[in-house]
């Protein structure tokens, strides 16, 4: 089994405040967010070729961000206007390399760990075509509108989806191509495209640390967490 990696990092990070530049190039613990993300996969022994999907304006930012890393196995490709388009560009690039399977990961999730990658790859090895890392929802859920609660929603059987969502490469590439051909552009993750295409999706336990940096505060907190970890006891 050869596992290619697609890291999508072509977004603009509007919710994190774009004045400081796209969030994947902001520094946490002394390195760019994308450098942490990339390093997690470079350090994982089962990772095959790695494709990072970047915005055409970010070529220099990317080079600068990963300059300290051993990037022989890493190539870049230009992303699109939506995450879905960026993923498809990455899948097409990884399909031209040596890969039978693929992990699709958000560049904005720098805390992905090897134990999680091992849990996912074990399911791919066992023959699952689609694997979703997810955590059961623990908060009480409310449906509301205009600042008022309508009802409490049962959290029974509800999961919060993470990445890397992982697949047999031919399966997800075909599903993504079909979605694009049918102008279905409303998918927010890759497993939902697999579900739409009728592919069964296995769930593995996600990692509580594997958060997506979305708003400015997430980046500040990530930086504080890494800085605290670096201090001697
Ligand atoms: N992404 C991408 N191409 C896009 C949009 C998003 O590669 N056209 C990537 C982002 O770089 C990020 C991941 O998809 O690593 C998850 O998306 P999100 O957290 O929404 O990031 P942004 O789209 O950059 O942020 P925002 O939605 O706040 O603008
Ligand atoms: Mg977005």
CSV table of C-alpha atoms and ligand atoms in Angstrom, one decimal:
chain,number,residue,atom,x,y,z
A,1,UNK,CA,0.0,0.0,0.0
A,2,UNK,CA,1.4,3.4,-1.0
A,3,UNK,CA,-0.2,6.3,0.8
A,4,UNK,CA,0.0,9.7,-1.0
A,5,UNK,CA,-0.7,12.8,1.0
A,6,UNK,CA,-2.7,15.8,-0.1
A,7,UNK,CA,-2.4,18.8,2.1
A,8,UNK,CA,-4.8,21.6,1.1
A,9,UNK,CA,-3.4,25.1,1.9
A,10,UNK,CA,-4.8,27.3,-0.8
A,11,UNK,CA,-7.5,29.1,1.4
A,12,UNK,CA,-7.4,32.8,2.3
A,13,UNK,CA,-8.2,32.4,6.0
A,14,UNK,CA,-10.9,35.1,6.0
A,15,UNK,CA,-12.3,34.1,9.4
A,16,UNK,CA,-8.8,34.3,11.0
A,17,UNK,CA,-8.5,37.9,9.7
A,18,UNK,CA,-6.6,38.1,6.4
A,19,UNK,CA,-4.7,41.4,7.3
A,20,UNK,CA,-1.8,39.3,8.7
A,21,UNK,CA,-1.8,37.0,5.7
A,22,UNK,CA,-3.3,33.5,5.2
A,23,UNK,CA,-3.4,31.6,8.5
A,24,UNK,CA,-1.3,28.6,7.2
A,25,UNK,CA,1.7,31.0,7.0
A,26,UNK,CA,1.3,32.5,10.5
A,27,UNK,CA,3.9,31.4,13.0
A,28,UNK,CA,3.1,29.2,16.0
A,29,UNK,CA,5.9,28.0,18.2
A,30,UNK,CA,8.4,29.7,15.9
A,31,UNK,CA,7.4,28.0,12.6
A,32,UNK,CA,4.7,28.5,10.1
A,33,UNK,CA,1.5,26.5,10.7
A,34,UNK,CA,2.0,24.7,7.4
A,35,UNK,CA,5.6,23.7,8.4
A,36,UNK,CA,4.2,21.9,11.5
A,37,UNK,CA,1.5,20.2,9.4
A,38,UNK,CA,4.0,19.1,6.8
A,39,UNK,CA,6.5,17.9,9.4
A,40,UNK,CA,3.9,15.6,10.9
A,41,UNK,CA,3.6,13.7,7.6
A,42,UNK,CA,7.4,13.9,6.9
A,43,UNK,CA,8.0,12.2,10.3
A,44,UNK,CA,5.4,9.5,9.6
A,45,UNK,CA,7.2,6.4,8.2
A,46,UNK,CA,4.2,5.3,6.0
A,47,UNK,CA,3.8,8.6,4.1
A,48,UNK,CA,4.5,8.4,0.4
A,49,UNK,CA,4.6,11.3,-2.0
A,50,UNK,CA,3.2,14.6,-0.5
A,51,UNK,CA,1.4,17.2,-2.6
A,52,UNK,CA,0.7,20.6,-1.0
A,53,UNK,CA,-2.0,22.6,-2.7
A,54,UNK,CA,-1.2,26.3,-2.5
A,55,UNK,CA,-2.6,29.6,-3.7
A,56,UNK,CA,-0.8,31.0,-6.8
A,57,UNK,CA,0.1,34.2,-4.8
A,58,UNK,CA,1.7,32.1,-2.0
A,59,UNK,CA,4.7,30.5,-3.8
A,60,UNK,CA,7.3,32.5,-2.0
A,61,UNK,CA,5.5,32.3,1.4
A,62,UNK,CA,5.4,28.5,1.0
A,63,UNK,CA,9.1,28.2,0.1
A,64,UNK,CA,10.0,30.4,3.0
A,65,UNK,CA,7.8,28.5,5.4
A,66,UNK,CA,9.2,25.1,4.7
A,67,UNK,CA,12.8,26.1,4.0
A,68,UNK,CA,14.1,24.2,7.1
A,69,UNK,CA,12.4,20.9,6.1
A,70,UNK,CA,13.6,18.0,4.0
A,71,UNK,CA,11.2,18.5,1.1
A,72,UNK,CA,12.5,16.1,-1.6
A,73,UNK,CA,9.3,14.1,-1.5
A,74,UNK,CA,7.1,17.2,-1.5
A,75,UNK,CA,5.6,18.9,-4.6
A,76,UNK,CA,3.2,21.7,-4.9
A,77,UNK,CA,0.2,22.3,-7.1
A,78,UNK,CA,-2.1,25.4,-7.5
A,79,UNK,CA,-5.5,25.3,-5.8
A,80,UNK,CA,-8.9,26.6,-6.8
A,81,UNK,CA,-11.6,28.9,-5.5
A,82,UNK,CA,-13.1,26.3,-3.1
A,83,UNK,CA,-11.7,23.6,-0.9
A,84,UNK,CA,-13.3,21.0,-3.1
A,85,UNK,CA,-11.5,22.3,-6.2
A,86,UNK,CA,-8.2,22.5,-4.3
A,87,UNK,CA,-8.6,18.8,-3.2
A,88,UNK,CA,-9.3,17.7,-6.8
A,89,UNK,CA,-6.2,19.5,-8.0
A,90,UNK,CA,-4.2,17.7,-5.3
A,91,UNK,CA,-5.8,14.3,-6.1
A,92,UNK,CA,-4.9,14.7,-9.8
A,93,UNK,CA,-1.3,15.5,-8.9
A,94,UNK,CA,-1.0,12.6,-6.4
A,95,UNK,CA,-2.5,10.2,-9.0
A,96,UNK,CA,0.4,11.0,-11.3
A,97,UNK,CA,2.8,9.8,-8.5
A,98,UNK,CA,3.2,6.4,-6.9
A,99,UNK,CA,0.1,6.0,-4.7
A,100,UNK,CA,-2.7,3.5,-4.2
A,101,UNK,CA,-4.3,5.4,-1.3
A,102,UNK,CA,-4.5,9.0,-0.2
A,103,UNK,CA,-4.9,11.0,2.9
A,104,UNK,CA,-6.5,14.4,2.4
A,105,UNK,CA,-5.5,16.8,5.2
A,106,UNK,CA,-6.3,20.5,6.0
A,107,UNK,CA,-3.1,22.6,6.1
A,108,UNK,CA,-4.7,24.4,9.0
A,109,UNK,CA,-4.6,21.3,11.3
A,110,UNK,CA,-1.0,21.4,12.5
A,111,UNK,CA,-1.5,19.0,15.5
A,112,UNK,CA,-2.2,15.8,13.6
A,113,UNK,CA,-0.2,13.0,15.3
A,114,UNK,CA,1.3,9.7,14.2
A,115,UNK,CA,-1.0,7.6,16.4
A,116,UNK,CA,-4.0,9.0,14.5
A,117,UNK,CA,-2.3,8.4,11.1
A,118,UNK,CA,-1.6,4.8,12.3
A,119,UNK,CA,-5.2,4.2,13.3
A,120,UNK,CA,-6.4,5.4,9.9
A,121,UNK,CA,-3.9,3.5,7.8
A,122,UNK,CA,-4.7,0.3,9.7
A,123,UNK,CA,-8.3,0.6,8.4
A,124,UNK,CA,-7.1,1.3,4.9
A,125,UNK,CA,-4.9,-1.8,5.2
A,126,UNK,CA,-7.9,-3.8,6.4
A,127,UNK,CA,-9.6,-2.9,3.1
A,128,UNK,CA,-11.8,0.1,3.9
A,129,UNK,CA,-12.1,2.4,0.9
A,130,UNK,CA,-13.0,5.5,2.9
A,131,UNK,CA,-12.0,6.3,6.5
A,132,UNK,CA,-13.1,9.3,8.6
A,133,UNK,CA,-11.4,10.4,11.8
A,134,UNK,CA,-14.1,11.9,14.0
A,135,UNK,CA,-15.0,12.5,17.7
A,136,UNK,CA,-18.4,12.0,19.3
A,137,UNK,CA,-20.0,15.3,20.0
A,138,UNK,CA,-19.9,16.1,23.7
A,139,UNK,CA,-21.6,19.4,23.9
A,140,UNK,CA,-25.4,19.6,24.3
A,141,UNK,CA,-26.7,20.7,20.9
A,142,UNK,CA,-29.4,23.4,20.3
A,143,UNK,CA,-31.2,24.4,17.2
A,144,UNK,CA,-31.9,28.1,17.2
A,145,UNK,CA,-32.8,31.1,15.1
A,146,UNK,CA,-32.4,34.9,15.6
A,147,UNK,CA,-30.9,34.4,19.0
A,148,UNK,CA,-33.6,32.1,20.4
A,149,UNK,CA,-33.6,28.4,21.0
A,150,UNK,CA,-36.1,26.3,19.0
A,151,UNK,CA,-35.2,22.9,20.4
A,152,UNK,CA,-32.5,20.7,21.9
A,153,UNK,CA,-31.1,18.2,19.4
A,154,UNK,CA,-30.1,14.8,20.5
A,155,UNK,CA,-26.3,14.2,20.1
A,156,UNK,CA,-26.8,10.5,20.0
A,157,UNK,CA,-24.8,9.1,17.1
A,158,UNK,CA,-23.4,12.5,16.1
A,159,UNK,CA,-19.7,13.0,15.3
A,160,UNK,CA,-17.5,16.0,14.6
A,161,UNK,CA,-15.4,15.2,11.4
A,162,UNK,CA,-11.7,15.8,11.3
A,163,UNK,CA,-9.0,15.3,8.7
A,164,UNK,CA,-7.0,13.5,7.2
A,165,UNK,CA,-10.0,11.8,5.6
A,166,UNK,CA,-8.5,8.8,3.8
A,167,UNK,CA,-9.3,6.8,0.8
A,168,UNK,CA,-8.5,4.3,-1.9
A,169,UNK,CA,-7.2,6.8,-4.4
A,170,UNK,CA,-9.1,5.6,-7.5
A,171,UNK,CA,-12.4,5.6,-5.5
A,172,UNK,CA,-12.1,9.2,-4.2
A,173,UNK,CA,-10.7,10.5,-7.5
A,174,UNK,CA,-13.6,9.1,-9.4
A,175,UNK,CA,-16.2,10.5,-6.9
A,176,UNK,CA,-14.6,13.9,-6.9
A,177,UNK,CA,-14.5,14.0,-10.8
A,178,UNK,CA,-18.1,13.0,-10.9
A,179,UNK,CA,-19.1,15.7,-8.4
A,180,UNK,CA,-17.3,18.3,-10.5
A,181,UNK,CA,-18.8,17.0,-13.7
A,182,UNK,CA,-22.3,17.3,-12.2
A,183,UNK,CA,-21.5,20.8,-10.8
A,184,UNK,CA,-21.9,19.6,-7.2
A,185,UNK,CA,-19.8,22.2,-5.5
A,186,UNK,CA,-21.5,22.3,-2.1
A,187,UNK,CA,-19.5,19.6,-0.3
A,188,UNK,CA,-17.6,20.8,2.7
A,189,UNK,CA,-15.5,17.6,3.2
A,190,UNK,CA,-14.3,14.7,1.2
A,191,UNK,CA,-16.2,11.9,3.0
A,192,UNK,CA,-19.4,13.7,2.1
A,193,UNK,CA,-18.4,13.2,-1.6
A,194,UNK,CA,-17.7,9.6,-0.9
A,195,UNK,CA,-21.1,9.2,0.9
A,196,UNK,CA,-22.8,10.9,-2.1
A,197,UNK,CA,-21.1,8.4,-4.4
A,198,UNK,CA,-22.4,5.5,-2.3
A,199,UNK,CA,-19.0,4.6,-0.8
A,200,UNK,CA,-19.2,3.2,2.8
A,201,UNK,CA,-17.2,5.4,5.2
A,202,UNK,CA,-15.5,3.8,8.3
A,203,UNK,CA,-15.1,6.0,11.4
A,204,UNK,CA,-12.0,5.9,13.5
A,205,UNK,CA,-11.4,7.8,16.7
A,206,UNK,CA,-10.1,11.3,16.0
A,207,UNK,CA,-7.7,13.2,18.2
A,208,UNK,CA,-8.9,16.0,20.5
A,209,UNK,CA,-5.6,17.9,19.7
A,210,UNK,CA,-6.2,17.7,16.0
A,211,UNK,CA,-8.1,21.0,15.9
A,212,UNK,CA,-8.5,23.2,12.8
A,213,UNK,CA,-7.1,26.7,13.3
A,214,UNK,CA,-10.1,28.8,12.1
A,215,UNK,CA,-10.3,32.1,13.9
A,216,UNK,CA,-7.6,34.4,15.2
A,217,UNK,CA,-7.8,33.1,18.7
A,218,UNK,CA,-7.1,29.6,17.6
A,219,UNK,CA,-3.8,30.7,16.3
A,220,UNK,CA,-2.9,32.6,19.4
A,221,UNK,CA,-3.8,29.6,21.6
A,222,UNK,CA,-1.8,27.2,19.4
A,223,UNK,CA,1.2,29.5,19.7
A,224,UNK,CA,0.8,29.7,23.5
A,225,UNK,CA,0.5,25.9,23.7
A,226,UNK,CA,3.6,25.3,21.7
A,227,UNK,CA,5.6,27.9,23.6
A,228,UNK,CA,4.5,26.4,26.9
A,229,UNK,CA,5.5,22.9,25.7
A,230,UNK,CA,9.0,24.2,24.9
A,231,UNK,CA,9.6,25.6,28.4
A,232,UNK,CA,11.6,23.4,30.8
A,233,UNK,CA,9.6,22.0,33.9
B,1,LIG,N1,-8.5,25.5,1.4
B,1,LIG,C1,-8.0,25.3,0.1
B,1,LIG,N2,-8.5,26.0,-1.0
B,1,LIG,C2,-9.6,26.7,-0.8
B,1,LIG,C3,-10.2,26.9,0.4
B,1,LIG,C4,-9.7,26.2,1.5
B,1,LIG,O1,-7.0,24.6,-0.1
B,1,LIG,N3,-10.1,27.4,-1.9
B,1,LIG,C5,-7.9,24.8,2.5
B,1,LIG,C6,-7.4,25.8,3.6
B,1,LIG,O2,-6.2,26.4,3.2
B,1,LIG,C7,-7.4,25.0,4.8
B,1,LIG,C8,-8.5,23.9,4.6
B,1,LIG,O3,-8.8,24.0,3.2
B,1,LIG,O4,-6.2,24.4,5.1
B,1,LIG,C9,-9.7,24.1,5.5
B,1,LIG,O5,-10.4,25.3,5.1
B,1,LIG,P1,-10.7,26.6,6.0
B,1,LIG,O6,-10.4,26.3,7.4
B,1,LIG,O7,-12.1,27.0,5.7
B,1,LIG,O8,-9.6,27.6,5.5
B,1,LIG,P2,-9.8,29.0,4.7
B,1,LIG,O9,-10.8,28.7,3.6
B,1,LIG,O10,-8.5,29.5,4.4
B,1,LIG,O11,-10.5,29.9,5.8
B,1,LIG,P3,-11.8,30.8,5.7
B,1,LIG,O12,-12.9,29.8,5.3
B,1,LIG,O13,-12.0,31.4,7.1
B,1,LIG,O14,-11.6,31.8,4.6
B,2,LIG,MG1,-12.9,28.1,4.0
